[in-house]
Coordinates of C-alpha atoms and ligand atoms in Angstrom, one line a residue:
M14 CA 9.2 58.4 17.7
T15 CA 7.1 55.2 17.5
L16 CA 8.6 52.1 16.0
E17 CA 7.0 49.8 13.3
V18 CA 8.7 46.7 12.1
I19 CA 8.4 45.4 8.6
I20 CA 9.5 41.8 8.2
L21 CA 10.1 40.7 4.6
A22 CA 9.0 37.1 4.1
A23 CA 7.6 36.8 0.6
G24 CA 10.5 35.0 -1.1
K25 CA 9.9 31.4 -2.3
G26 CA 13.2 29.9 -1.2
T27 CA 13.6 27.9 -4.3
R28 CA 17.0 26.6 -3.2
M29 CA 15.5 24.9 -0.1
R30 CA 13.9 22.4 -2.6
S31 CA 11.0 22.0 -0.3
A32 CA 7.2 22.4 -0.5
L33 CA 7.2 24.3 2.8
P34 CA 7.5 28.1 2.6
K35 CA 11.1 29.0 3.5
V36 CA 10.3 31.0 6.6
L37 CA 8.4 28.0 8.1
H38 CA 11.4 25.8 8.2
D39 CA 12.3 24.7 11.7
L40 CA 15.1 26.2 13.7
A41 CA 15.5 24.8 17.2
G42 CA 11.8 23.8 17.3
R43 CA 10.3 27.0 16.0
P44 CA 9.8 28.3 12.4
L45 CA 12.5 30.7 11.2
I46 CA 10.0 33.6 11.2
Q47 CA 9.1 33.0 14.8
H48 CA 12.6 33.7 15.8
V49 CA 12.5 37.0 13.9
L50 CA 9.1 37.9 15.5
D51 CA 10.4 37.2 19.0
T52 CA 13.4 39.4 18.4
A53 CA 11.2 42.1 16.9
R54 CA 9.0 42.0 20.0
E55 CA 12.0 42.5 22.3
L56 CA 12.1 46.0 20.8
S57 CA 8.5 46.7 21.8
P58 CA 7.3 48.1 18.4
D59 CA 3.9 49.6 18.0
R60 CA 3.2 47.3 15.1
I61 CA 4.7 44.4 13.2
H62 CA 4.0 44.1 9.5
V63 CA 4.8 40.8 7.8
V64 CA 5.1 40.9 4.0
H65 CA 4.2 37.5 2.7
G66 CA 3.7 36.0 -0.7
H67 CA 4.7 32.4 -1.3
G68 CA 2.7 30.0 0.8
A69 CA 0.9 32.9 2.3
E70 CA -1.9 30.8 3.8
L71 CA 0.4 28.3 5.4
V72 CA 2.5 31.1 7.0
R73 CA -0.6 32.8 8.4
E74 CA -1.9 29.5 9.7
H75 CA 1.3 28.8 11.5
L76 CA 1.3 32.2 13.2
A77 CA -2.5 32.3 13.7
D78 CA -2.2 33.2 17.4
A79 CA 0.1 36.1 16.8
E80 CA -2.5 38.8 17.1
D81 CA 0.0 41.7 16.8
I82 CA 0.8 41.0 13.2
N83 CA -0.5 43.1 10.3
W84 CA -0.4 40.8 7.3
V85 CA 0.6 42.4 4.0
E86 CA 0.3 40.4 0.8
Q87 CA 2.9 40.8 -1.9
A88 CA 1.4 38.9 -4.8
E89 CA 4.5 39.2 -7.0
Q90 CA 8.0 39.4 -5.8
L91 CA 9.2 42.5 -7.6
G92 CA 12.1 43.3 -5.2
T93 CA 12.8 44.3 -1.6
G94 CA 11.8 48.0 -2.3
H95 CA 8.5 46.9 -3.7
A96 CA 8.0 44.6 -0.7
V97 CA 8.5 47.4 1.7
S98 CA 6.1 49.7 -0.3
Q99 CA 3.4 47.2 0.1
A100 CA 3.4 47.6 3.8
L101 CA 3.9 51.4 4.0
P102 CA 0.3 52.4 3.5
D103 CA -0.4 50.7 6.9
V104 CA 2.5 52.5 8.6
N105 CA 2.1 55.7 10.5
P106 CA 4.2 58.3 8.5
D107 CA 5.6 59.7 11.8
A108 CA 6.9 56.4 12.9
R109 CA 10.3 54.9 12.4
V110 CA 10.5 51.8 10.3
L111 CA 12.8 48.9 11.0
V112 CA 13.2 46.3 8.1
L113 CA 13.9 42.7 9.2
Y114 CA 13.9 39.5 7.2
G115 CA 12.0 36.3 7.9
D116 CA 14.9 34.2 6.7
V117 CA 17.6 35.9 8.8
P118 CA 16.8 34.5 12.3
L119 CA 19.9 35.1 14.4
I120 CA 19.9 38.9 14.5
R121 CA 20.1 40.1 18.1
A122 CA 17.8 42.8 19.6
K123 CA 20.9 44.4 21.0
T124 CA 22.5 44.8 17.5
L125 CA 19.2 46.3 16.2
R126 CA 19.0 48.7 19.1
A127 CA 22.5 50.0 18.3
M128 CA 21.4 50.6 14.7
L129 CA 18.1 52.2 15.8
D130 CA 20.0 54.6 18.0
Q131 CA 21.8 56.0 14.9
S132 CA 18.6 56.8 13.0
D133 CA 16.2 59.6 13.8
D134 CA 13.2 61.4 12.3
S135 CA 15.2 62.5 9.3
H136 CA 18.1 60.1 8.9
P137 CA 18.2 56.4 8.0
A138 CA 20.7 53.9 9.5
L139 CA 22.1 50.7 8.0
L140 CA 23.6 47.6 9.6
T141 CA 26.8 46.8 7.7
A142 CA 29.5 44.2 8.0
E143 CA 33.1 43.7 6.8
L144 CA 33.4 40.3 5.2
N145 CA 36.5 38.5 3.9
N146 CA 34.3 37.2 1.1
P147 CA 31.7 39.9 0.3
S148 CA 30.4 38.3 -2.9
G149 CA 26.7 38.2 -3.3
Y150 CA 26.0 41.2 -1.1
G151 CA 25.3 44.8 -1.8
R152 CA 28.4 47.0 -1.2
I153 CA 28.5 50.2 0.7
L154 CA 29.8 53.2 -1.3
R155 CA 31.3 56.1 0.6
D156 CA 32.7 59.5 -0.5
G157 CA 36.1 61.0 0.1
K158 CA 35.0 62.0 3.6
G159 CA 33.8 58.6 4.5
A160 CA 30.0 59.5 4.2
V161 CA 27.8 56.7 2.9
T162 CA 26.5 57.8 -0.6
A163 CA 24.8 54.6 -1.9
I164 CA 24.6 50.9 -2.0
V165 CA 25.5 49.1 -5.2
E166 CA 24.1 45.6 -5.7
E167 CA 26.5 42.8 -6.7
A168 CA 24.8 42.5 -10.1
E169 CA 25.4 46.2 -10.9
A170 CA 28.8 46.6 -9.2
S171 CA 31.9 47.4 -11.2
Q172 CA 35.1 45.4 -10.8
A173 CA 36.5 48.0 -8.5
E174 CA 33.3 48.2 -6.4
R175 CA 33.3 44.4 -6.0
Q176 CA 36.6 44.8 -4.1
I177 CA 34.8 46.7 -1.3
A178 CA 34.6 44.5 1.8
E179 CA 31.9 46.6 3.6
I180 CA 28.5 45.0 2.8
N181 CA 24.9 45.8 3.3
T182 CA 23.3 43.3 5.7
G183 CA 19.8 44.4 4.6
F184 CA 18.8 45.6 8.1
M185 CA 17.7 49.2 7.9
A186 CA 16.0 51.8 10.0
C187 CA 14.3 54.8 8.4
P188 CA 11.7 57.4 9.2
A189 CA 8.5 56.2 7.5
G190 CA 7.5 59.4 5.8
R191 CA 10.9 59.9 4.1
L192 CA 11.1 56.2 3.2
Q193 CA 7.8 56.5 1.4
S194 CA 9.0 59.5 -0.7
W195 CA 12.4 57.9 -1.5
L196 CA 10.7 54.7 -2.5
E197 CA 8.5 56.6 -4.9
E198 CA 11.6 57.8 -6.6
I199 CA 13.2 54.5 -7.3
D200 CA 12.6 52.3 -10.4
N201 CA 13.5 48.8 -11.6
S202 CA 15.8 49.7 -14.4
N203 CA 18.6 47.4 -13.3
R204 CA 20.1 44.0 -14.2
Q205 CA 17.6 42.1 -12.1
G206 CA 14.6 44.2 -13.1
E207 CA 13.7 44.6 -9.3
F208 CA 12.8 47.5 -7.1
Y209 CA 15.8 47.6 -4.8
L210 CA 15.2 48.8 -1.3
T211 CA 18.9 49.6 -1.3
D212 CA 18.4 52.3 -3.9
V213 CA 16.7 54.3 -1.1
V214 CA 20.2 54.9 0.4
G215 CA 21.4 56.8 -2.7
R216 CA 18.2 58.9 -2.7
A217 CA 18.6 59.7 0.9
A218 CA 22.2 60.8 0.5
Q219 CA 21.2 63.0 -2.5
A220 CA 18.5 64.6 -0.5
G221 CA 21.2 65.5 2.0
A222 CA 20.3 63.0 4.7
T223 CA 23.2 61.5 6.6
V224 CA 23.1 57.7 6.3
S225 CA 24.6 56.1 9.4
A226 CA 26.3 52.7 8.9
V227 CA 26.5 50.6 12.1
G228 CA 28.9 47.7 12.0
C229 CA 27.8 44.2 13.0
Q230 CA 30.7 42.3 14.6
D231 CA 29.2 38.8 14.6
S232 CA 28.6 37.6 11.0
N233 CA 26.3 34.8 12.2
E234 CA 23.7 37.4 13.1
I235 CA 23.3 38.4 9.5
T236 CA 23.4 34.9 7.9
G237 CA 20.4 34.3 5.8
V238 CA 18.9 30.9 5.1
N239 CA 18.7 30.0 1.5
S240 CA 19.5 26.3 1.5
Q241 CA 19.3 23.2 3.7
A242 CA 23.1 23.6 4.3
E243 CA 22.6 27.2 5.5
L244 CA 19.7 26.1 7.7
A245 CA 21.9 23.5 9.4
Q246 CA 24.7 26.1 9.8
V247 CA 22.3 28.5 11.5
E248 CA 20.9 25.7 13.7
R249 CA 24.4 24.8 15.0
C250 CA 25.1 28.4 15.6
F251 CA 21.8 28.9 17.5
Q252 CA 22.5 25.7 19.5
A253 CA 26.0 26.9 20.4
R254 CA 24.6 30.2 21.7
Q255 CA 22.0 28.4 23.8
A256 CA 24.5 25.9 25.2
E257 CA 26.8 28.7 26.2
A258 CA 24.0 30.6 28.0
L259 CA 22.9 27.4 29.8
M260 CA 26.4 26.6 30.9
E261 CA 26.8 30.2 32.0
A262 CA 23.7 29.6 34.2
G263 CA 25.3 26.5 35.7
L264 CA 24.1 23.5 33.5
G265 CA 26.8 20.8 33.1
L266 CA 27.1 19.7 29.5
R267 CA 29.7 17.0 28.8
D268 CA 29.9 18.3 25.2
P269 CA 28.0 21.5 24.3
A270 CA 28.3 20.5 20.6
R271 CA 26.3 17.4 21.2
F272 CA 23.3 18.9 23.0
D273 CA 20.2 20.3 21.4
L274 CA 17.5 22.4 23.0
R275 CA 14.3 22.9 20.9
G276 CA 12.3 24.8 23.4
S277 CA 12.9 26.0 27.0
L278 CA 14.8 24.4 29.8
R279 CA 14.8 25.4 33.4
F280 CA 17.0 23.6 35.9
G281 CA 18.3 23.6 39.5
E282 CA 21.9 23.3 40.6
D283 CA 24.2 20.5 39.6
C284 CA 22.4 19.0 36.7
V285 CA 24.6 17.3 34.2
F286 CA 23.9 16.0 30.7
D287 CA 25.9 13.4 29.0
I288 CA 26.2 13.6 25.2
N289 CA 23.4 13.6 22.6
V290 CA 20.6 14.8 24.8
V291 CA 17.8 16.4 22.9
V292 CA 15.4 18.5 25.0
S293 CA 12.1 19.7 23.4
G294 CA 9.1 21.8 24.5
E295 CA 9.1 22.9 28.1
V296 CA 11.2 21.0 30.4
R297 CA 11.9 21.7 34.1
L298 CA 14.5 19.9 36.1
G299 CA 15.1 20.0 39.9
K300 CA 18.5 19.9 41.5
G301 CA 21.1 17.3 40.8
V302 CA 19.4 15.6 37.8
S303 CA 21.7 13.5 35.7
V304 CA 20.8 12.6 32.1
G305 CA 22.8 9.8 30.4
P306 CA 23.8 9.7 26.7
N307 CA 21.2 9.6 23.9
C308 CA 18.2 10.7 25.8
Q309 CA 15.2 12.6 24.6
I310 CA 13.2 14.7 27.1
I311 CA 10.0 16.4 25.9
D312 CA 7.6 18.6 27.9
S313 CA 8.4 17.2 31.3
E314 CA 8.8 18.1 34.9
I315 CA 11.6 16.3 36.7
G316 CA 12.4 16.4 40.4
D317 CA 15.6 16.5 42.5
G318 CA 18.2 13.8 42.2
V319 CA 16.5 12.0 39.4
E320 CA 18.7 9.8 37.2
I321 CA 17.7 9.3 33.6
R322 CA 20.0 6.7 32.2
A323 CA 21.2 6.1 28.6
N324 CA 18.8 5.9 25.7
S325 CA 15.6 6.8 27.4
V326 CA 12.7 8.7 25.9
V327 CA 10.6 10.7 28.3
E328 CA 7.6 12.7 27.1
G329 CA 4.8 14.6 29.0
V330 CA 5.7 13.2 32.4
K331 CA 6.0 14.3 35.9
I332 CA 8.7 12.7 37.9
A333 CA 9.2 13.3 41.6
D334 CA 12.5 13.4 43.5
Q335 CA 15.0 10.5 43.5
C336 CA 13.5 8.4 40.8
A337 CA 15.6 6.4 38.4
I338 CA 14.7 5.8 34.8
G339 CA 16.3 3.6 32.1
P340 CA 18.5 2.7 30.5
F341 CA 16.2 2.2 27.5
A342 CA 13.0 3.3 29.2
R343 CA 10.1 4.9 27.4
L344 CA 7.9 7.1 29.5
R345 CA 4.9 8.3 27.5
P346 CA 2.5 11.2 28.2
G347 CA 0.5 11.1 31.4
T348 CA 3.2 9.1 33.3
I349 CA 3.6 10.2 36.9
L350 CA 6.4 8.8 39.0
E351 CA 6.2 9.4 42.7
S352 CA 9.3 9.8 44.7
G353 CA 11.8 6.9 44.6
A354 CA 10.0 5.0 41.9
R355 CA 12.1 3.2 39.3
V356 CA 11.5 2.3 35.7
G357 CA 14.1 0.1 34.2
N358 CA 15.2 -1.2 30.8
F359 CA 12.6 -1.8 28.0
V360 CA 9.7 -0.7 30.1
E361 CA 7.0 1.5 28.5
T362 CA 4.6 3.5 30.6
K363 CA 1.6 5.6 29.5
N364 CA -1.0 7.5 31.4
T365 CA 0.1 5.7 34.6
T366 CA 1.0 6.7 38.1
L367 CA 3.7 4.7 39.8
G368 CA 3.6 5.3 43.6
E369 CA 6.5 5.9 46.0
D370 CA 9.3 3.3 45.8
S371 CA 7.4 1.2 43.3
K372 CA 9.4 -0.4 40.5
A373 CA 9.0 -1.8 37.1
N374 CA 12.6 -2.7 36.3
H375 CA 12.5 -4.9 33.2
L376 CA 10.5 -5.5 30.0
A377 CA 7.0 -4.3 31.0
Y378 CA 4.1 -2.3 29.6
V379 CA 2.2 -0.3 32.1
G380 CA -0.6 1.7 30.6
D381 CA -3.7 3.4 32.1
A382 CA -2.7 2.1 35.5
T383 CA -2.7 3.5 39.0
V384 CA 0.0 1.8 41.0
G385 CA 0.4 2.3 44.7
Q386 CA 3.5 2.4 46.9
R387 CA 6.2 -0.3 47.2
V388 CA 4.7 -2.3 44.4
N389 CA 6.9 -4.7 42.4
I390 CA 6.0 -5.2 38.8
G391 CA 8.0 -8.1 37.5
A392 CA 9.8 -8.6 34.2
G393 CA 7.5 -9.1 31.3
V394 CA 4.3 -7.8 33.0
I395 CA 1.7 -6.4 30.7
T396 CA -1.4 -4.3 31.5
C397 CA -3.8 -5.4 28.8
N398 CA -5.5 -2.0 28.7
Y399 CA -7.0 -2.2 25.2
D400 CA -9.8 -4.6 24.1
G401 CA -9.6 -3.6 20.5
A402 CA -12.2 -0.9 20.9
N403 CA -11.8 0.8 24.3
K404 CA -9.1 1.4 26.9
H405 CA -9.6 0.2 30.5
P406 CA -7.9 1.0 33.8
T407 CA -5.7 -1.3 36.0
V408 CA -5.3 -0.6 39.7
I409 CA -2.5 -2.2 41.6
E410 CA -2.6 -1.3 45.3
D411 CA 0.2 -0.7 47.8
D412 CA 2.7 -3.5 48.5
A413 CA 1.3 -5.8 45.7
F414 CA 3.7 -8.1 43.9
V415 CA 3.0 -8.9 40.3
G416 CA 5.1 -11.9 39.2
S417 CA 7.0 -12.0 36.0
N418 CA 5.3 -12.5 32.7
S419 CA 1.8 -11.9 34.0
A420 CA -1.0 -10.3 31.9
L421 CA -3.4 -8.0 33.8
V422 CA -6.5 -7.9 31.7
A423 CA -8.2 -4.5 32.4
P424 CA -10.4 -3.4 34.0
V425 CA -8.9 -5.2 37.0
T426 CA -7.6 -4.5 40.5
V427 CA -4.8 -6.2 42.3
G428 CA -5.6 -5.6 46.0
K429 CA -3.3 -4.3 48.7
G430 CA -0.5 -6.7 49.5
A431 CA -1.8 -9.3 47.0
T432 CA 0.5 -11.5 44.9
V433 CA 0.1 -12.5 41.3
G434 CA 2.1 -15.7 40.6
A435 CA 4.4 -15.6 37.6
G436 CA 2.9 -16.3 34.2
S437 CA -0.7 -15.6 35.2
A438 CA -3.4 -14.0 33.1
V439 CA -5.4 -12.1 35.6
S440 CA -8.9 -11.0 34.4
R441 CA -10.7 -10.8 37.8
D442 CA -9.9 -8.7 40.8
V443 CA -7.4 -10.1 43.2
P444 CA -8.5 -9.5 46.8
P445 CA -6.1 -7.9 49.2
G446 CA -3.4 -10.1 50.7
Q447 CA -4.3 -13.1 48.5
L448 CA -2.3 -15.0 45.9
A449 CA -3.8 -15.3 42.4
L450 CA -2.4 -17.9 40.1
T451 CA -3.7 -18.9 36.7
R452 CA -0.9 -21.0 35.3
A453 CA -1.4 -24.7 34.7
E454 CA 0.1 -26.9 37.4
Q455 CA 3.5 -28.3 36.8
Q456 CA 3.7 -31.9 35.9
V457 CA 6.7 -34.1 36.6
R458 CA 7.0 -37.4 34.7
S459 CA 9.5 -39.7 36.2
G460 CA 11.4 -42.0 33.9
W461 CA 10.7 -39.9 30.9
Q462 CA 13.5 -40.1 28.3
R463 CA 14.6 -37.5 25.9
P464 CA 14.5 -38.6 22.3
K465 CA 17.9 -39.8 21.0
K466 CA 19.3 -39.1 17.6
E467 CA 19.0 -42.1 15.4
K468 CA 22.2 -43.5 14.0
K469 CA 22.3 -43.5 10.2
N470 CA 24.0 -46.3 8.4
Ligands
UD1_25 C1 19.5 42.0 -0.3 C2 20.0 43.4 -0.5 C3 21.6 43.4 -0.5 C4 22.1 42.7 0.8 C5 21.4 41.3 1.0 C6 21.8 40.8 2.3 C7 18.4 44.4 -1.9 C8 18.1 44.9 -3.3 N1 19.6 43.9 -1.8 O1 19.9 41.2 -1.4 O2 22.1 44.7 -0.6 O3 23.5 42.6 0.8 O4 20.0 41.4 0.9 O5 21.3 39.5 2.4 O6 17.6 44.6 -1.0 N2 11.8 39.6 -0.5 C9 10.5 39.8 -0.5 N3 9.9 40.3 -1.6 C10 10.6 40.6 -2.7 C11 12.0 40.4 -2.7 C12 12.6 39.9 -1.6 O7 9.8 39.6 0.5 O8 10.0 41.0 -3.7 C13 12.5 39.1 0.7 C14 13.1 37.7 0.4 O9 12.2 36.7 0.8 C15 14.3 37.7 1.3 C16 14.7 39.2 1.4 O10 13.6 39.9 1.0 O11 14.0 37.3 2.6 C17 15.9 39.5 0.6 O12 15.6 39.4 -0.7 P1 16.7 38.9 -1.8 O13 16.1 39.0 -3.1 O14 17.3 37.6 -1.4 O15 17.8 40.0 -1.6 P2 19.4 39.8 -1.8 O16 19.6 39.6 -3.2 O17 19.9 38.8 -0.9
CA26 CA1 19.3 36.8 -0.1

């Protein structure tokens, strides 16, 4: 039997109090619905249908490169049963349907597989859970023999039914053809005036189909996001899962509760992160990389033995082995550090290559520069790469020494082994091996007296 997934994502999410459609809210760097899509794809379905309504355009725009999605518009949100019926005309009647939710992102493929295993071409299966506080959920009704007979929504439930701890998670698997005919039989004559997908279960039982209920042990998997507080809760849960998996794979985390990964991280042996490190995009670390507290690392490739010290921000960079960065360094996109290079505190680099064993240790801006090997960039050095209209390159050749507080006005080249005296503004090329100096000569006035404070009577 083929599998087709229907993801319900038409709800407005009023309680988020946000202009953004609920399913586009960010969980660990990706929209909620992206997590659900990724999980769906793990099951290799033949098709994925997304029922969308509120913010339809925006949702489609965000997922524009997902070519495997069949978009189904539900103009009015008339209930979960109605939502599923909107998609069914596009579903092969011989397929099995799996219903997922765009705002329930932590469900695991493994759990869904266990449920799918219990449904076949004539029987539906439900994912259920036992909750200490089942309020708000649909309750599972069973007969004397324990067979599932129906689901009663909280709004319709009697006092006695509300005592039932076994709830409907919403996840359901059902043969498409039968789902279609059972959905045709339901109506919206209930307290909420909605077409309840859950009414299908009663229809199925009446038609003599066994409804399997598969228990979900981890209640996090079925947590839906309806508010900012729930979004934060789901984020922490997701982060905890990731941290656990990373530590399992050998990553050292001083405190897994103070680490966030919003993308993917690959790493070699013996990498250790201090607290409050945030990793985004695609990051790859070599062996023995240590990251100090409060660092942000985005889309970067970092070699063996690199030390990123406290409070550094590193984005879009390529760092070779044994480099040292920070504390308080900012490496912007296009920065390449060759092995053994060092970038110290309050140094900003952008679109710059720093050659082997070169260093910019304090208070510098190095942008659009190609720096050779063993170069020393002194404290306070600025590459003036921008003339107000265009950017220009700076070249600093091997073994050059740029004295403190110098301005290199690009385009300009400091030749191999050349020296720029401290406090110079260099606007013409410095020939190899020469000293360039632009500061005014020091004057010494002998006999000069400092003004004295006048005595007041
Ligand atoms: C539903 C179940 C309930 C279950 C609970 C688990 C029904 C009738 N009830 O209740 O048994 O315990 O989920 O969380 O199914 N949606 C649409 N279009 C609609 C209506 C809803 O796309 O017309 C989407 C919503 O965006 C949401 C999801 O379906 O993501 C669930 O809808 P909601 O109305 O919140 O159902 P619950 O009341 O939570
Ligand atoms: Ca809900």
